[in-house]
Amino acid sequence: MGSRAPATGLGRDLAVVAAIATAILLLPLGTQSGAALHAVILTLLATVLGQGWNILGGFGGQFSFGNALFFGVGAYAAAVLQMRLGINAWIALPLAAAAGAAVGALVGALAFRYGLKGSYFALVTLAFAEVFRILANMLPFTGGGVGLMLPLDTRAAAMQFASRVGYLYLIGAFAVAGFLLHVWLRHSRFGAWLVAIRDNEAAAAALGVDAFRVKLAAIVLCGALTATSGLFYVQYLHYIDPNIAFGPAFSVEALLGPIVGGMGTVFGPLVGAIVLHALSESTRNLVADVPGVSLALYGAVLIVMVRYMPGGIMGLLRRR
Amino acid sequence: MPDATILAAALVNGATQGAIYALIALGLTLIYGVLHIINFAHGAALMAALYAVLLLFTGLGVDPYVALPIVTAGMFALGYALQRMVIGPASHGRDENILLVTLGVAILLENLALVAFKSDTRTIDTPYAFATVDVGGVLIAVPKLAALGGALAMTAALFWLIERTDLGRAIRAVAKERQGARLCGIDVEHVFALCYGIGLACVGAAACFLLPSYYVNPTVGGGFVLIAFTVVVLGGMGSFVGALVGGFVVGLAESLGGLAGITLGWGENMGQLGIFLVFIAVLLFRPQGLFGARG
Amino acid sequence: MVRRPRSSRRSFLKQSAALAAAGSPLGFPGLALAQPAPVKIAVIHPVTGPLAYSGQLCRLGARIAIDEINAAGGIKALGGAKLEPIYADAPSPQAGTAEVEKANEAGAAAVVGAYASAICLATTQAAAKHSLPHLVDVGVADQIVERGLTNVFRFGPGYRKTTSDAVKYLHTLNTLAGNRAKSVLIVHEESLFGTGTANLLSQELPKLGFEVKEVIKHANPTRDFANIVLRIKTVNPDIVIPANYYNEYALLVRTMRQQGVKPMAIFSVLGGAASSFKFVAEFPDIANGIIDVNHWYNPSSKAAAALRRKVEGMKDQYFTYEVFLNYESVYLLADALERAKSARRDAIIAALASSTWNGHFMPYGPTQFVNGQNAGAEPLTMQVRDKDIKVVLPSHLAQAAPVFPWKG
């Protein structure tokens, strides 16, 4: 543990992670409702997406607008490995994460080597997601625009579950892994370097931090973690096409949660995901009958939240 | 190999389509160049402007080209108000907040349109919608020719505004050094709002030139946002001439790439792949764009 | 214990309602209460987002049917139980799953939806977890009914049936015209529907002597069709076959008109202007003569004509396949409820599986479900003629003889 890393709070952070893990484990005792379990599953999926983004964007200050790139790579890796090569889903999991990491390394090596920052970095990630979307449409092994439909095979051995509880535990495990990664970032020398680069890259470099390698490592971690959420999506919903995988929807979902929850915090992605899901559900229930009203309200609340909670929800909590 | 007429036609298509992209990108590049924000609400603004053109046409019988001053003025007012009352106060000067708030504005506008106009795709049927000009065997649609002229005129007007007027000098001062400009007594918030307003006014003009040959529905803007970003980056963020040239480059890349894709049997979307590969290459190797000065 | 009388009254009501809902197992439907428990039906469509236009038309069709059935006294076999719709928005597969789960917990007896194939894949699967009967309204991907889910029923034809019929009809048209057309060019959108259709067509057409000169794929949205139309001009096929969504379809044929490209026929499969009164109303000149193979109603049906008048009487509404397929799906469900004499899910599924319903205005004959697919479902061939849409094939349903080649 480096001298600059804050040593305090490690125990507390781990305790919170343990509490979250326990809550996920015990949740099925509290409710068997498919709707509730599905809502929690989608919230955790958004959490993992947000965690991936938060590593690079929250801790490292490198905003990605194209995290669907990693989501899609994970999803396609999972589907292609299982359907084209007959590889078991559990073996496909590390391979999908590795594919996400590799694409992260590729994008990072190019972008950071040429010193892209700020909006330039954001746009390059967006462009890569688009390139992959178009490629997925053109290449034969991805099924092109027809997409890939994972056959139903509800056995745990195939990473498919008859009950939603199995999926809850699967995405819960990914989320807990994401939390542990965040706790490590918060309390390790590597994490301190990453934050130093975010706050002032030149100063960090002057102190001997190899900014390029640290950022590269961050985008690799981001790619790997985000890819697992893509794999989960395929296992859970069984169908993927280029627009779902690489379209803007998941890129936006990835950045919304951590920004609303609190960037660069350990639990911001979770808090953001919960708040956004609760918001979208409550606006939906408020005005269900006229299409568009609920989403318009969602947009308005988003604006108001930014206006009055500029540091995200965790920022608000910390100020008190 | 495609023959000469086809190639010439593809070049003309690329240029006229590029003019539309340039029109949309002009506003974006101004907003980026001065406010340093990536305006995610740009597509939604285009959608709103297209509906304005549609309503003027169907409701009051105003021709889209006649509607130009009305729509640009309206969009300017909308942009000024948005920046002054919503985006500015909510941004707190932080990138992530600007991102969220422009995203929020986009979601809000798109869904208000869904409520107000339903989800129908609407088109207008002007007398000149199918008129063409024959230039050496290449048929050029009149509305697209008008867009080409519009893009050139708009670029010239913006160039004049920024380079030759007091307002332009104030804008340039704010873009370069906002603290310094503030110290010199420039109302920076006002200039920001003016820029955002002018940016959306450009979108309004683009809408007048686009609708005669296109359509409008609540999600129509999405198809143009990414292209507009590409044009802005290519031309250099903040450069009008860059946006114009960038628009043509992207239009031509799309058109010729599409032609190649069709000819080779790989599909028309080859053109779009070409655009994004060029985009990435420019970002990596010449991030200031073709015409931008870094910084 | 003060509240006892009230609570016992409530539980009595509940019991009676349950009895009524269960269809009076004692066999005395007349003994059910005057107000039998309504039958909840989840009506799930993408009414926001990019598919909102179609999704809202779908909802409209379902709504009209539900209102009509309720106005006519509800489900007779359930003592006049009303249908209680649960309208839900599912712009994405995961939202579809969420809405099915909510509907399940709200006590829905069945699901009708969810328009797009990708969303239907998710909703049918979620419904299967609860053995919840699911009527697929449009969702043309054949995999939807081929996954062995016993709760899934599709009233209309899938795309394999539609494209193979399209091939058959194109052959018929050409035979009638003395085999004048030799070559085709296919323009299709890049997703499941367009690509799948194009693949099937380019396999089948050569067997009937057509040369598929070119297959051109395009993105959604495509902002400009000039290049594609130029290519069509160069290749000069006898027939152009578009397989794409409304916006791109309209842009394509408008650009063809602009560039003076006039093949012997524009012959489209699923989703062309020839099945859209909206397109015909907005672009009567361009639409004229276009042929389409699509979902369509029996043109001699008075009920269909009445429904069309009803829909067209509403502001800005058109009578589209989204409307009538959902309308009929709800009526199919109502018929199953009448025969099941119960709102229990397994009873509804059994009633649907053995359904021989003939009360609809589609050209399908009595329903007969084989692995969830209505075996008699088939598309018709229409041609736009003087601001109206006429069925031209098969001949026993035709309102007009097909004009091919078209001299526009």
Short mmCIF file of C-alpha atoms in Angstrom, two decimals, chain B residues 74-266:
data_model
loop_
_atom_site.label_atom_id
_atom_site.label_comp_id
_atom_site.label_asym_id
_atom_site.label_seq_id
_atom_site.Cartn_x
_atom_site.Cartn_y
_atom_site.Cartn_z
CA GLY B 74 -37.33 31.06 -33.39
CA MET B 75 -34.47 28.64 -32.96
CA PHE B 76 -32.18 31.48 -31.91
CA ALA B 77 -34.64 32.44 -29.19
CA LEU B 78 -34.97 28.84 -28.07
CA GLY B 79 -31.20 28.41 -27.98
CA TYR B 80 -30.61 31.66 -26.10
CA ALA B 81 -33.20 30.74 -23.49
CA LEU B 82 -31.95 27.17 -23.15
CA GLN B 83 -28.37 28.23 -22.52
CA ARG B 84 -29.26 31.15 -20.29
CA MET B 85 -31.87 29.42 -18.18
CA VAL B 86 -31.14 25.71 -18.34
CA ILE B 87 -27.77 24.58 -19.58
CA GLY B 88 -25.66 27.40 -18.17
CA PRO B 89 -26.99 27.31 -14.61
CA ALA B 90 -27.05 23.50 -14.47
CA SER B 91 -23.58 22.97 -15.86
CA HIS B 92 -21.62 24.46 -12.96
CA GLY B 93 -18.73 24.56 -15.43
CA ARG B 94 -18.23 20.82 -15.28
CA ASP B 95 -18.05 18.62 -18.38
CA GLU B 96 -20.01 15.77 -16.88
CA ASN B 97 -22.85 18.09 -15.92
CA ILE B 98 -23.00 19.65 -19.37
CA LEU B 99 -23.13 16.16 -20.79
CA LEU B 100 -26.02 15.20 -18.55
CA VAL B 101 -27.96 18.39 -18.99
CA THR B 102 -27.74 18.39 -22.81
CA LEU B 103 -28.73 14.73 -22.74
CA GLY B 104 -31.66 15.64 -20.48
CA VAL B 105 -32.71 18.40 -22.87
CA ALA B 106 -32.54 15.93 -25.78
CA ILE B 107 -34.71 13.37 -23.98
CA LEU B 108 -37.15 16.07 -22.97
CA LEU B 109 -37.50 17.58 -26.45
CA GLU B 110 -37.80 14.23 -28.21
CA ASN B 111 -40.54 13.05 -25.93
CA LEU B 112 -42.40 16.33 -25.91
CA ALA B 113 -42.46 15.98 -29.69
CA LEU B 114 -43.76 12.44 -29.28
CA VAL B 115 -46.57 13.74 -27.09
CA ALA B 116 -47.36 16.70 -29.30
CA PHE B 117 -47.02 15.20 -32.77
CA LYS B 118 -47.28 11.47 -32.10
CA SER B 119 -44.72 9.24 -33.69
CA ASP B 120 -45.80 9.61 -37.32
CA THR B 121 -43.19 10.23 -39.93
CA ARG B 122 -44.29 13.37 -41.72
CA THR B 123 -43.27 14.74 -45.05
CA ILE B 124 -44.22 17.80 -47.04
CA ASP B 125 -45.13 17.78 -50.68
CA THR B 126 -43.75 20.90 -52.30
CA PRO B 127 -44.20 21.63 -56.01
CA TYR B 128 -40.44 21.44 -56.50
CA ALA B 129 -39.87 18.24 -54.47
CA PHE B 130 -39.21 16.20 -57.60
CA ALA B 131 -37.79 18.92 -59.82
CA THR B 132 -34.33 18.19 -61.14
CA VAL B 133 -31.68 20.02 -63.11
CA ASP B 134 -29.88 18.07 -65.81
CA VAL B 135 -26.16 18.78 -65.78
CA GLY B 136 -24.45 16.68 -68.42
CA GLY B 137 -26.65 13.66 -67.83
CA VAL B 138 -26.52 13.99 -64.05
CA LEU B 139 -29.91 14.78 -62.53
CA ILE B 140 -29.55 17.07 -59.53
CA ALA B 141 -32.58 17.52 -57.28
CA VAL B 142 -33.52 21.17 -56.91
CA PRO B 143 -33.97 21.04 -53.10
CA LYS B 144 -30.45 19.66 -52.78
CA LEU B 145 -29.07 22.37 -54.99
CA ALA B 146 -30.80 24.90 -52.75
CA ALA B 147 -29.14 23.30 -49.72
CA LEU B 148 -25.77 23.64 -51.38
CA GLY B 149 -26.36 27.34 -51.92
CA GLY B 150 -27.68 27.68 -48.39
CA ALA B 151 -24.60 26.09 -46.87
CA LEU B 152 -22.28 28.40 -48.76
CA ALA B 153 -24.32 31.46 -47.81
CA MET B 154 -24.57 30.46 -44.15
CA THR B 155 -20.85 29.86 -43.89
CA ALA B 156 -20.15 33.24 -45.42
CA ALA B 157 -22.64 34.93 -43.08
CA LEU B 158 -21.16 33.29 -39.98
CA PHE B 159 -17.67 34.06 -41.13
CA TRP B 160 -18.62 37.71 -41.56
CA LEU B 161 -20.37 37.77 -38.19
CA ILE B 162 -17.40 36.37 -36.31
CA GLU B 163 -14.62 38.13 -38.17
CA ARG B 164 -16.11 41.51 -38.95
CA THR B 165 -18.54 42.54 -36.22
CA ASP B 166 -18.20 43.70 -32.63
CA LEU B 167 -20.26 40.76 -31.50
CA GLY B 168 -17.84 38.50 -33.35
CA ARG B 169 -14.90 40.10 -31.59
CA ALA B 170 -16.56 39.58 -28.23
CA ILE B 171 -17.28 35.95 -29.12
CA ARG B 172 -13.70 35.38 -30.15
CA ALA B 173 -12.45 36.97 -26.99
CA VAL B 174 -14.67 34.74 -24.86
CA ALA B 175 -13.66 31.68 -26.83
CA LYS B 176 -9.98 32.37 -26.31
CA GLU B 177 -9.87 33.59 -22.76
CA ARG B 178 -13.12 33.74 -20.87
CA GLN B 179 -11.70 35.10 -17.63
CA GLY B 180 -9.86 37.83 -19.47
CA ALA B 181 -12.99 38.68 -21.43
CA ARG B 182 -14.93 38.93 -18.21
CA LEU B 183 -12.34 41.34 -16.81
CA CYS B 184 -12.69 43.47 -19.93
CA GLY B 185 -16.34 43.92 -19.11
CA ILE B 186 -17.80 41.40 -21.53
CA ASP B 187 -20.94 39.71 -20.24
CA VAL B 188 -19.69 36.17 -20.74
CA GLU B 189 -23.00 34.47 -19.91
CA HIS B 190 -24.74 36.66 -22.47
CA VAL B 191 -22.16 35.81 -25.12
CA PHE B 192 -22.48 32.10 -24.32
CA ALA B 193 -26.23 32.29 -24.72
CA LEU B 194 -25.86 34.26 -27.96
CA CYS B 195 -23.53 31.59 -29.32
CA TYR B 196 -25.84 28.79 -28.36
CA GLY B 197 -28.69 30.74 -29.94
CA ILE B 198 -26.76 31.30 -33.17
CA GLY B 199 -25.80 27.62 -33.14
CA LEU B 200 -29.43 26.56 -32.99
CA ALA B 201 -30.35 29.21 -35.58
CA CYS B 202 -28.00 27.39 -37.96
CA VAL B 203 -29.88 24.20 -37.18
CA GLY B 204 -33.09 26.05 -38.01
CA ALA B 205 -31.70 27.02 -41.39
CA ALA B 206 -30.57 23.44 -41.96
CA ALA B 207 -34.10 22.24 -41.23
CA CYS B 208 -35.56 24.56 -43.89
CA PHE B 209 -33.21 23.12 -46.48
CA LEU B 210 -33.59 19.52 -45.32
CA LEU B 211 -37.34 18.98 -45.02
CA PRO B 212 -38.28 19.34 -48.72
CA SER B 213 -36.27 16.23 -49.52
CA TYR B 214 -36.49 14.40 -46.18
CA TYR B 215 -38.95 13.71 -43.38
CA VAL B 216 -39.48 14.44 -39.73
CA ASN B 217 -40.39 12.29 -36.74
CA PRO B 218 -39.44 12.57 -33.05
CA THR B 219 -36.25 10.52 -33.44
CA VAL B 220 -35.06 11.99 -36.74
CA GLY B 221 -32.21 13.94 -35.12
CA GLY B 222 -30.33 10.82 -34.02
CA GLY B 223 -29.33 10.07 -37.59
CA PHE B 224 -27.50 13.38 -37.90
CA VAL B 225 -25.80 13.93 -34.55
CA LEU B 226 -22.89 11.59 -35.06
CA ILE B 227 -22.37 12.79 -38.62
CA ALA B 228 -22.34 16.38 -37.40
CA PHE B 229 -19.71 15.55 -34.78
CA THR B 230 -17.63 13.88 -37.47
CA VAL B 231 -17.83 16.96 -39.65
CA VAL B 232 -16.88 19.24 -36.77
CA VAL B 233 -13.87 17.16 -35.81
CA LEU B 234 -12.77 16.80 -39.38
CA GLY B 235 -12.96 20.50 -40.05
CA GLY B 236 -11.49 21.47 -36.73
CA MET B 237 -13.65 22.32 -33.74
CA GLY B 238 -14.69 25.95 -33.98
CA SER B 239 -13.86 26.48 -37.64
CA PHE B 240 -16.69 27.45 -40.01
CA VAL B 241 -14.71 26.94 -43.19
CA GLY B 242 -13.65 23.66 -41.64
CA ALA B 243 -17.27 22.68 -41.08
CA LEU B 244 -18.10 23.49 -44.68
CA VAL B 245 -15.15 21.56 -46.08
CA GLY B 246 -15.66 18.81 -43.50
CA GLY B 247 -19.28 18.50 -44.59
CA PHE B 248 -18.22 18.06 -48.19
CA VAL B 249 -15.50 15.57 -47.27
CA VAL B 250 -17.91 13.48 -45.20
CA GLY B 251 -20.63 13.71 -47.84
CA LEU B 252 -18.21 12.64 -50.54
CA ALA B 253 -16.66 9.87 -48.42
CA GLU B 254 -20.12 8.53 -47.69
CA SER B 255 -21.22 8.77 -51.29
CA LEU B 256 -18.11 7.30 -52.88
CA GLY B 257 -17.74 4.69 -50.14
CA GLY B 258 -21.38 3.79 -50.62
CA LEU B 259 -20.89 3.54 -54.37
CA ALA B 260 -17.86 1.34 -53.86
CA GLY B 261 -19.75 -0.79 -51.35
CA ILE B 262 -22.68 -1.22 -53.69
CA THR B 263 -20.42 -1.98 -56.65
CA LEU B 264 -18.44 -4.54 -54.67
CA GLY B 265 -21.60 -6.03 -53.21
CA TRP B 266 -20.71 -5.14 -49.61
#
